[in-house]
């Protein structure tokens, strides 16, 4: 289904029950997906499907982003790490949700995509929102610990470095698996974890250097 506006796409995700939390809904309304879509694919900007962003990578399907963010449950004022920033779409959503008191560190390993992504969110870049080129599997220690960590590429196993940069009580959402992935929501509780699994996702691979 192709919708005519960002609002119509948001309404669809709400009607499907995938988008629920008011703060997230506001973020999705504020951040226009078309802004993050290449010229060639503009006609499909409001379709609920992944689209190419170049270099063999894709901007995720909006419902998948909504599903992940509902699991992540980001809140105003939090410090968040995002791995696999690509177009910057999720970065912009996170920035809208954490607000002026929060901070977001986004990481992307492919330079060309990072250049594009940084351009897409240039109005947000500064101290509060950073878009960094590098291997996200190592995380970004400088700004740690994080309240929330979201990984938008398929990991073969839970990235250890990221777990160590997560606050106690913090939440990490990461798709894990080879051909298809299971979405994991990991809540750190001291030295143990609460893990909930949601099977049936397909992501481009998380590539460590
Ligand atoms: N959230 C992005 C999704 C991009 S697809 C968007 O909405 O546009 C996943 C991205 O993860 C790709 O751009 C890919 O280059 C990146 N990626 C893969 N392995 C990575 C790693 N180790 N560190 C940082 N980024 C990585």
Coordinates of C-alpha atoms and ligand atoms in Angstrom, one line a residue:
X1 CA 0.0 0.0 0.0
X2 CA 1.3 3.4 -0.9
X3 CA 0.0 6.3 1.2
X4 CA -0.2 9.9 0.0
X5 CA 1.3 11.6 3.0
X6 CA 3.5 10.9 6.0
X7 CA 0.4 11.4 8.2
X8 CA -1.5 8.7 6.3
X9 CA 1.4 6.3 6.8
X10 CA 1.4 7.1 10.5
X11 CA -2.3 6.6 10.7
X12 CA -1.9 3.2 9.0
X13 CA 0.7 2.1 11.6
X14 CA -1.5 3.2 14.4
X15 CA -4.5 1.4 12.9
X16 CA -2.4 -1.8 12.6
X17 CA -1.5 -1.5 16.3
X18 CA 2.2 -1.3 15.6
X19 CA 2.6 2.3 16.7
X20 CA 1.1 3.0 20.1
X21 CA 3.0 5.4 22.4
X22 CA 2.1 9.1 22.1
X23 CA 5.7 10.3 22.2
X24 CA 6.6 7.9 19.4
X25 CA 3.5 8.9 17.3
X26 CA 4.5 12.5 17.7
X27 CA 8.0 11.7 16.5
X28 CA 6.7 9.9 13.4
X29 CA 4.5 12.8 12.6
X30 CA 7.3 15.3 13.0
X31 CA 9.9 13.4 11.0
X32 CA 8.8 13.2 7.3
X33 CA 10.1 9.9 5.8
X34 CA 10.3 11.4 2.3
X35 CA 13.1 13.7 3.5
X36 CA 15.3 10.5 3.9
X37 CA 14.4 8.8 0.6
X38 CA 16.5 9.1 -2.6
X39 CA 14.9 11.1 -5.5
X40 CA 14.5 7.9 -7.5
X41 CA 12.3 6.3 -4.8
X42 CA 10.2 9.4 -3.8
X43 CA 7.0 7.9 -5.2
X44 CA 7.3 5.1 -2.6
X45 CA 8.4 7.3 0.4
X46 CA 5.1 6.7 2.2
X47 CA 4.8 3.0 1.4
X48 CA 5.3 0.6 4.3
X49 CA 8.3 -1.0 2.7
X50 CA 12.1 -0.9 2.9
X51 CA 13.8 1.2 0.1
X52 CA 17.4 1.3 -1.2
X53 CA 19.6 4.1 0.1
X54 CA 22.7 3.1 -1.9
X55 CA 25.7 0.9 -1.3
X56 CA 23.4 -2.2 -1.2
X57 CA 21.8 -0.9 2.0
X58 CA 18.1 0.0 2.8
X59 CA 16.1 2.3 4.9
X60 CA 13.9 0.0 7.0
X61 CA 10.2 -0.6 6.6
X62 CA 8.4 2.1 8.6
X63 CA 6.4 -0.6 10.6
X64 CA 9.7 -2.3 11.5
X65 CA 11.1 1.0 12.8
X66 CA 7.9 1.6 14.8
X67 CA 8.0 -2.0 16.2
X68 CA 11.7 -1.6 17.2
X69 CA 11.1 1.8 18.8
X70 CA 8.0 0.5 20.7
X71 CA 10.3 -2.2 22.1
X72 CA 13.1 0.3 22.8
X73 CA 10.7 2.7 24.7
X74 CA 12.9 5.7 24.4
X75 CA 12.0 8.6 26.7
X76 CA 12.6 12.3 26.9
X77 CA 16.0 13.3 28.2
X78 CA 17.7 9.9 27.6
X79 CA 21.1 9.2 26.1
X80 CA 20.8 6.9 23.2
X81 CA 23.2 5.0 20.9
X82 CA 22.1 4.0 17.4
X83 CA 24.1 1.5 15.3
X84 CA 23.6 1.5 11.5
X85 CA 22.4 5.0 11.0
X86 CA 22.2 5.0 7.2
X87 CA 19.8 7.7 6.0
X88 CA 19.5 9.2 9.5
X89 CA 15.7 8.5 9.6
X90 CA 15.9 6.7 12.9
X91 CA 18.4 9.2 14.3
X92 CA 15.9 12.0 13.6
X93 CA 13.1 10.1 15.2
X94 CA 15.2 9.4 18.3
X95 CA 16.3 13.1 18.5
X96 CA 12.6 14.1 18.4
X97 CA 11.7 11.7 21.2
X98 CA 14.6 12.5 23.6
X99 CA 14.2 16.2 23.0
X100 CA 16.5 19.0 24.0
X101 CA 17.6 17.5 27.3
X102 CA 18.6 14.2 25.6
X103 CA 21.4 13.0 23.4
X104 CA 21.8 10.7 20.4
X105 CA 25.0 9.1 19.0
X106 CA 24.4 7.5 15.6
X107 CA 27.1 5.3 14.0
X108 CA 27.5 4.2 10.3
X109 CA 30.4 2.4 8.8
X110 CA 29.9 3.3 5.1
X111 CA 31.3 6.8 4.4
X112 CA 29.1 7.7 1.4
X113 CA 26.0 6.8 3.4
X114 CA 27.2 8.7 6.4
X115 CA 27.8 11.8 4.2
X116 CA 24.2 11.5 2.9
X117 CA 22.8 10.8 6.4
X118 CA 24.6 13.7 8.0
X119 CA 23.3 16.0 5.3
X120 CA 19.7 14.7 5.9
X121 CA 20.0 15.6 9.6
X122 CA 22.3 18.6 9.4
X123 CA 19.9 20.8 11.4
X124 CA 20.2 18.4 14.3
X125 CA 23.9 17.9 14.4
X126 CA 25.8 19.4 17.3
X127 CA 26.6 18.3 20.8
X128 CA 23.2 16.7 21.3
X129 CA 23.1 14.7 18.1
X130 CA 26.3 13.2 16.7
X131 CA 26.6 11.1 13.6
X132 CA 29.8 9.2 13.6
X133 CA 31.6 7.2 10.9
X134 CA 32.9 4.0 12.4
X135 CA 32.4 0.4 13.4
X136 CA 29.3 0.3 15.6
X137 CA 30.0 -3.2 17.0
X138 CA 32.5 -1.5 19.2
X139 CA 30.0 1.1 20.3
X140 CA 31.0 4.6 21.3
X141 CA 32.5 4.5 24.8
X142 CA 33.1 8.2 25.1
X143 CA 29.4 9.0 25.6
X144 CA 28.5 5.8 27.5
X145 CA 26.7 4.5 29.4
X146 CA 23.5 4.6 27.4
X147 CA 19.9 4.4 28.5
X148 CA 19.0 2.8 25.2
X149 CA 20.8 1.1 22.3
X150 CA 19.2 0.3 19.0
X151 CA 21.0 -1.8 16.2
X152 CA 19.5 -1.5 12.7
X153 CA 21.6 -4.3 11.1
X154 CA 21.6 -8.1 11.6
X155 CA 24.2 -9.2 14.3
X156 CA 25.4 -12.8 14.3
X157 CA 25.3 -12.7 18.1
X158 CA 24.6 -10.1 20.8
X159 CA 27.5 -7.5 20.5
X160 CA 29.4 -7.7 23.8
X161 CA 30.9 -4.2 23.6
X162 CA 27.4 -2.7 23.3
X163 CA 26.1 -4.6 26.3
X164 CA 29.0 -3.2 28.4
X165 CA 28.0 0.4 27.3
X166 CA 24.4 -0.1 28.4
X167 CA 23.2 1.3 31.7
X168 CA 21.8 -0.9 34.4
X169 CA 18.1 -1.0 33.7
X170 CA 18.8 0.1 30.1
X171 CA 17.2 -1.5 27.0
X172 CA 18.9 -2.7 23.8
X173 CA 17.0 -3.8 20.7
X174 CA 19.0 -5.8 18.2
X175 CA 18.1 -8.2 15.4
X176 CA 20.2 -11.4 15.7
X177 CA 20.5 -14.2 13.2
X178 CA 21.8 -15.2 9.7
X179 CA 19.3 -15.3 6.8
X180 CA 16.4 -14.2 9.0
X181 CA 16.6 -12.6 12.3
X182 CA 14.9 -12.7 15.7
X183 CA 14.5 -9.3 17.2
X184 CA 15.8 -9.3 20.8
X185 CA 14.8 -6.8 23.5
X186 CA 17.4 -7.0 26.1
X187 CA 16.9 -5.4 29.5
X188 CA 20.1 -5.2 31.6
X189 CA 19.6 -6.1 35.2
X190 CA 22.8 -6.0 37.1
X191 CA 24.9 -8.8 35.7
X192 CA 22.0 -10.6 34.2
X193 CA 19.5 -9.9 31.4
X194 CA 15.8 -10.2 30.6
X195 CA 15.6 -11.2 26.9
X196 CA 12.4 -11.2 24.9
X197 CA 12.4 -12.6 21.3
X198 CA 10.4 -11.7 18.3
X199 CA 11.1 -13.8 15.2
X200 CA 10.7 -13.0 11.5
X201 CA 12.8 -10.1 10.5
X202 CA 15.2 -9.5 7.6
X203 CA 18.0 -6.9 7.9
X204 CA 21.3 -6.2 6.1
X205 CA 24.2 -7.6 8.0
X206 CA 26.1 -5.9 10.8
X207 CA 29.7 -5.9 9.6
X208 CA 32.5 -5.6 12.1
X209 CA 35.8 -4.4 10.9
Ligands
LIG1 N1 18.4 3.0 10.2 C1 18.9 3.1 8.8 C2 19.0 1.7 8.3 C3 20.2 1.5 7.4 S1 20.5 -0.2 7.0 C4 18.0 4.0 8.0 O1 16.9 4.1 8.4 O2 18.4 4.4 6.9 C5 21.7 -0.7 8.2 C6 23.0 0.1 8.1 O3 23.9 -0.5 9.0 C7 23.7 0.2 6.8 O4 23.8 1.5 6.4 C8 25.0 -0.4 7.1 O5 26.1 0.2 6.4 C9 25.2 -0.2 8.6 N2 26.1 -1.0 9.3 C10 26.4 -2.3 9.1 N3 27.4 -2.7 9.9 C11 27.7 -1.7 10.7 C12 28.7 -1.4 11.7 N4 29.5 -2.4 12.2 N5 28.7 -0.2 12.3 C13 28.0 0.8 11.8 N6 27.1 0.7 10.8 C14 26.9 -0.6 10.3

